[in-house]
Short mmCIF file of C-alpha atoms in Angstrom, two decimals:
data_model
loop_
_atom_site.label_atom_id
_atom_site.label_comp_id
_atom_site.label_asym_id
_atom_site.label_seq_id
_atom_site.Cartn_x
_atom_site.Cartn_y
_atom_site.Cartn_z
CA MET A 28 136.94 101.14 -45.26
CA PHE A 29 136.08 103.64 -47.98
CA LYS A 30 133.10 101.56 -49.01
CA SER A 31 131.83 101.43 -45.49
CA SER A 32 132.04 105.20 -45.16
CA LYS A 33 130.01 105.66 -48.42
CA LEU A 34 127.42 103.17 -47.22
CA ALA A 35 127.16 104.91 -43.89
CA ALA A 36 126.71 108.25 -45.58
CA ALA A 37 124.01 106.91 -47.83
CA LEU A 38 122.08 105.49 -44.89
CA ALA A 39 122.40 108.76 -43.04
CA ALA A 40 120.96 110.69 -46.03
CA LEU A 41 118.08 108.19 -46.34
CA ALA A 42 117.31 108.55 -42.69
CA ILE A 43 117.35 112.35 -42.92
CA GLY A 44 114.97 112.13 -45.94
CA THR A 45 112.60 109.81 -44.07
CA VAL A 46 112.55 112.19 -41.07
CA THR A 47 111.92 115.18 -43.35
CA PHE A 48 109.11 113.36 -45.17
CA SER A 49 107.56 112.25 -41.85
CA ALA A 50 107.62 115.83 -40.52
CA SER A 51 106.07 117.01 -43.77
CA ALA A 52 103.34 114.37 -43.50
CA VAL A 53 102.56 115.45 -40.02
CA ALA A 54 102.40 119.08 -41.00
CA ALA A 55 100.11 118.39 -44.04
CA PRO A 56 98.69 114.88 -44.09
CA LEU A 57 97.78 113.46 -47.48
CA PRO A 58 94.12 112.82 -48.04
CA LEU A 59 93.86 109.02 -47.92
CA PHE A 60 90.18 109.07 -48.79
CA PRO A 61 89.54 111.90 -51.29
CA PHE A 62 85.82 111.05 -51.51
CA PHE A 63 85.39 112.37 -47.97
CA MET A 64 86.68 115.78 -49.01
CA THR A 65 84.26 118.66 -49.02
CA PRO A 66 83.15 119.18 -52.66
CA PRO A 67 83.62 122.56 -54.30
CA ILE A 68 80.72 124.94 -53.72
CA GLU A 69 79.86 125.19 -57.38
CA ALA A 70 79.44 121.43 -57.59
CA ALA A 71 76.72 121.36 -54.98
CA PRO A 72 73.28 120.76 -56.49
CA PRO A 73 70.68 123.51 -56.02
CA PRO A 74 67.85 122.85 -53.59
CA ALA A 75 65.24 120.57 -55.17
CA GLN A 76 62.17 122.43 -56.34
CA MET A 77 58.83 120.56 -56.02
CA ALA A 78 56.96 120.81 -59.28
CA PRO A 79 53.26 121.55 -58.63
CA SER A 80 50.80 118.86 -59.58
CA GLN A 81 48.25 119.32 -62.22
CA ASP A 82 45.72 120.44 -59.66
CA GLU A 83 48.02 122.25 -57.21
CA GLY A 84 48.02 126.01 -57.52
CA THR A 85 45.52 125.97 -60.29
CA VAL A 86 42.46 127.84 -59.30
CA VAL A 87 39.66 127.86 -61.82
CA GLN A 88 37.55 130.98 -61.48
CA MET A 89 34.04 129.66 -61.92
CA PRO A 90 31.45 132.26 -63.09
CA ALA A 91 28.96 132.97 -60.35
CA ARG A 92 26.10 131.51 -62.33
CA LEU A 93 27.84 128.11 -62.48
CA LYS A 94 28.57 127.80 -58.77
CA ARG A 95 26.42 125.44 -56.77
CA GLN A 96 23.58 127.29 -55.13
CA VAL A 97 19.99 126.94 -53.94
CA VAL A 98 17.51 128.67 -56.27
CA ASN A 99 13.78 129.12 -56.68
CA TYR A 100 12.71 126.48 -59.21
CA ALA A 101 9.06 125.93 -60.18
CA THR A 102 8.42 122.33 -61.25
CA ARG A 103 5.84 119.62 -60.80
CA GLU A 104 8.52 116.95 -60.50
CA ALA A 105 8.93 115.23 -57.16
CA PRO A 106 11.75 116.11 -54.77
CA GLY A 107 14.88 114.17 -55.53
CA THR A 108 14.35 114.40 -59.34
CA VAL A 109 17.37 115.56 -61.44
CA ILE A 110 16.60 117.88 -64.36
CA ILE A 111 19.24 118.68 -66.94
CA ASP A 112 18.81 122.11 -68.56
CA THR A 113 20.95 121.43 -71.56
CA PRO A 114 20.81 124.81 -73.38
CA ASN A 115 21.63 126.70 -70.19
CA THR A 116 24.23 124.17 -68.95
CA TYR A 117 22.57 123.62 -65.57
CA LEU A 118 21.64 120.58 -63.53
CA TYR A 119 18.82 120.97 -61.09
CA TYR A 120 18.30 118.69 -58.05
CA VAL A 121 14.70 119.26 -57.00
CA LEU A 122 14.27 119.98 -53.23
CA GLY A 123 10.52 120.65 -53.31
CA ASN A 124 8.58 123.65 -52.08
CA GLY A 125 9.62 125.57 -55.22
CA GLN A 126 13.34 125.17 -54.65
CA ALA A 127 16.22 123.26 -56.18
CA ILE A 128 19.98 123.04 -56.01
CA ARG A 129 21.45 124.27 -59.23
CA TYR A 130 24.86 123.07 -60.50
CA GLY A 131 26.85 124.32 -63.49
CA ILE A 132 27.62 121.52 -65.88
CA GLY A 133 29.30 120.73 -69.20
CA VAL A 134 27.06 119.12 -71.88
CA GLY A 135 27.37 117.49 -75.26
CA ARG A 136 29.01 119.36 -78.11
CA ASP A 137 27.14 120.16 -81.35
CA GLY A 138 25.60 116.91 -82.74
CA PHE A 139 26.05 115.04 -79.48
CA THR A 140 23.25 116.34 -77.32
CA TRP A 141 20.26 114.25 -76.46
CA SER A 142 17.06 114.40 -74.46
CA GLY A 143 14.56 112.17 -72.66
CA THR A 144 14.00 110.55 -69.32
CA GLN A 145 16.25 108.02 -67.74
CA THR A 146 16.95 106.63 -64.24
CA ILE A 147 20.27 106.20 -62.44
CA THR A 148 21.03 102.48 -62.67
CA LYS A 149 24.53 102.52 -61.19
CA LYS A 150 26.79 104.69 -58.99
CA ALA A 151 30.56 104.51 -58.79
CA GLU A 152 33.30 106.27 -56.88
CA TRP A 153 36.48 107.07 -58.86
CA PRO A 154 35.23 104.98 -61.69
CA ASP A 155 37.26 103.22 -64.36
CA TRP A 156 36.74 104.46 -67.88
CA THR A 157 36.14 102.18 -70.84
CA PRO A 158 35.36 104.29 -73.90
CA PRO A 159 32.52 102.84 -75.90
CA ALA A 160 33.26 101.46 -79.36
CA GLU A 161 31.52 104.43 -81.07
CA MET A 162 33.89 106.86 -79.28
CA ILE A 163 36.97 104.85 -80.17
CA ALA A 164 35.88 104.73 -83.81
CA ARG A 165 35.80 108.52 -83.81
CA GLN A 166 38.93 108.97 -81.70
CA PRO A 167 41.17 105.86 -82.23
CA TYR A 168 43.94 107.37 -80.13
CA LEU A 169 41.86 106.96 -76.87
CA PRO A 170 42.92 104.30 -74.40
CA ARG A 171 40.83 101.11 -74.38
CA HIS A 172 40.65 101.23 -70.60
CA MET A 173 41.80 103.62 -67.86
CA ALA A 174 41.77 102.89 -64.19
CA GLY A 175 39.92 105.37 -61.88
CA GLY A 176 41.85 108.18 -60.26
CA PRO A 177 42.55 111.90 -60.39
CA GLY A 178 43.69 111.65 -64.03
CA ASN A 179 40.62 109.83 -65.27
CA PRO A 180 38.23 111.88 -67.45
CA LEU A 181 35.20 110.58 -65.34
CA GLY A 182 36.54 112.29 -62.30
CA ALA A 183 35.57 111.47 -58.72
CA ARG A 184 32.14 110.07 -59.21
CA ALA A 185 29.83 108.75 -61.89
CA MET A 186 26.09 107.96 -62.15
CA TYR A 187 25.11 105.76 -65.06
CA LEU A 188 21.91 106.53 -66.91
CA GLY A 189 19.69 103.63 -67.84
CA GLY A 190 21.16 101.27 -70.36
CA THR A 191 22.81 104.10 -72.32
CA VAL A 192 26.47 104.95 -72.68
CA TYR A 193 25.77 108.33 -70.96
CA ARG A 194 26.70 109.29 -67.45
CA ILE A 195 26.58 112.14 -65.07
CA HIS A 196 30.20 112.37 -63.87
CA GLY A 197 33.03 114.51 -62.55
CA THR A 198 35.89 115.87 -64.52
CA ASN A 199 39.67 116.59 -64.28
CA ALA A 200 39.13 119.65 -66.58
CA PRO A 201 36.88 122.02 -64.45
CA GLU A 202 37.41 124.83 -66.98
CA THR A 203 35.02 122.98 -69.33
CA ILE A 204 32.03 123.49 -66.99
CA GLY A 205 29.48 125.72 -68.73
CA THR A 206 30.58 124.57 -72.23
CA HIS A 207 29.27 122.21 -74.95
CA VAL A 208 32.26 119.82 -75.14
CA SER A 209 31.40 116.18 -74.34
CA SER A 210 30.20 113.28 -76.44
CA GLY A 211 26.85 113.33 -74.64
CA CYS A 212 27.78 112.78 -71.00
CA LEU A 213 27.05 115.48 -68.39
CA ARG A 214 29.97 116.68 -66.29
CA LEU A 215 30.31 118.54 -63.08
CA THR A 216 33.36 119.65 -61.09
CA ASN A 217 34.57 116.90 -58.76
CA GLU A 218 33.38 118.76 -55.75
CA ASP A 219 29.91 119.20 -57.19
CA VAL A 220 29.59 115.68 -58.49
CA SER A 221 30.48 114.39 -55.07
CA ASP A 222 27.75 116.51 -53.50
CA LEU A 223 25.12 115.32 -56.03
CA TYR A 224 26.30 111.74 -55.66
CA SER A 225 25.53 111.88 -51.94
CA ARG A 226 21.98 113.03 -52.60
CA VAL A 227 20.83 110.64 -55.38
CA ASN A 228 20.13 106.94 -55.31
CA VAL A 229 19.91 104.13 -57.88
CA GLY A 230 16.40 104.64 -59.38
CA THR A 231 16.57 108.44 -59.26
CA LYS A 232 14.70 109.94 -62.17
CA VAL A 233 16.74 112.10 -64.59
CA ILE A 234 15.07 114.37 -67.09
CA VAL A 235 17.26 115.73 -69.91
CA LEU A 236 15.71 118.74 -71.67
CA PRO A 237 16.44 119.14 -75.45
CA MET A 238 19.03 121.46 -76.81
CA HIS A 239 16.47 123.36 -78.86
CA ASP A 240 14.39 124.17 -75.77
CA ARG A 241 15.60 127.73 -75.40
CA ARG A 242 13.31 128.69 -72.53
CA ALA A 243 14.81 131.24 -70.10
CA ASP A 244 16.60 129.96 -67.06
CA LEU A 245 13.90 129.02 -64.58
CA GLY A 246 16.16 129.09 -61.53
CA ALA A 247 16.26 132.39 -59.61
CA THR A 248 18.98 132.52 -57.02
CA ILE A 249 17.82 132.83 -53.40
CA ARG A 250 19.60 135.74 -51.79
#
């Protein structure tokens, strides 16, 4: 009898505890899935910031003299001829009637300028770049081949000159326009080289004036 009373009391206590626990659980349910809980504010990552691309937000202030413009230009060369004024870092596209389009360009650095007459033998959009052996010998760190694209040193367009290693091409470094920086190629901004590319054809005559020809600039801007 005594044992039965003790058992009954224990069962009653267990029942009361269960009811109490149930009531507590209803009042404040335990989080069964903690990964659904709202994370602390300090743990939330900051809004992603888009890093600007190499070209985005970079505005190169081109000197007025290097901007593409129509100028008075006296020459006996036929319309459509390209004339490279090496010492003054200009390229002229002859229009005829005493006028030409003048572009600012980058030319060969000291020891790498050249002169003569060539013709355009090939045109390419977003060309691949395969540095010639002579260039790799001087700069062995250069890639052996680079696919065309915005990061390619030849830029948006290239016009190949005769059977030489020289080209008229664009650049991904527009700040070099107006300087003597290349290994002999002639560079324009991507915008300007695209404009020139649309005007010339395979077979177009290209005259490159020598560096020591220090004649005054022959192109007077048309106002």
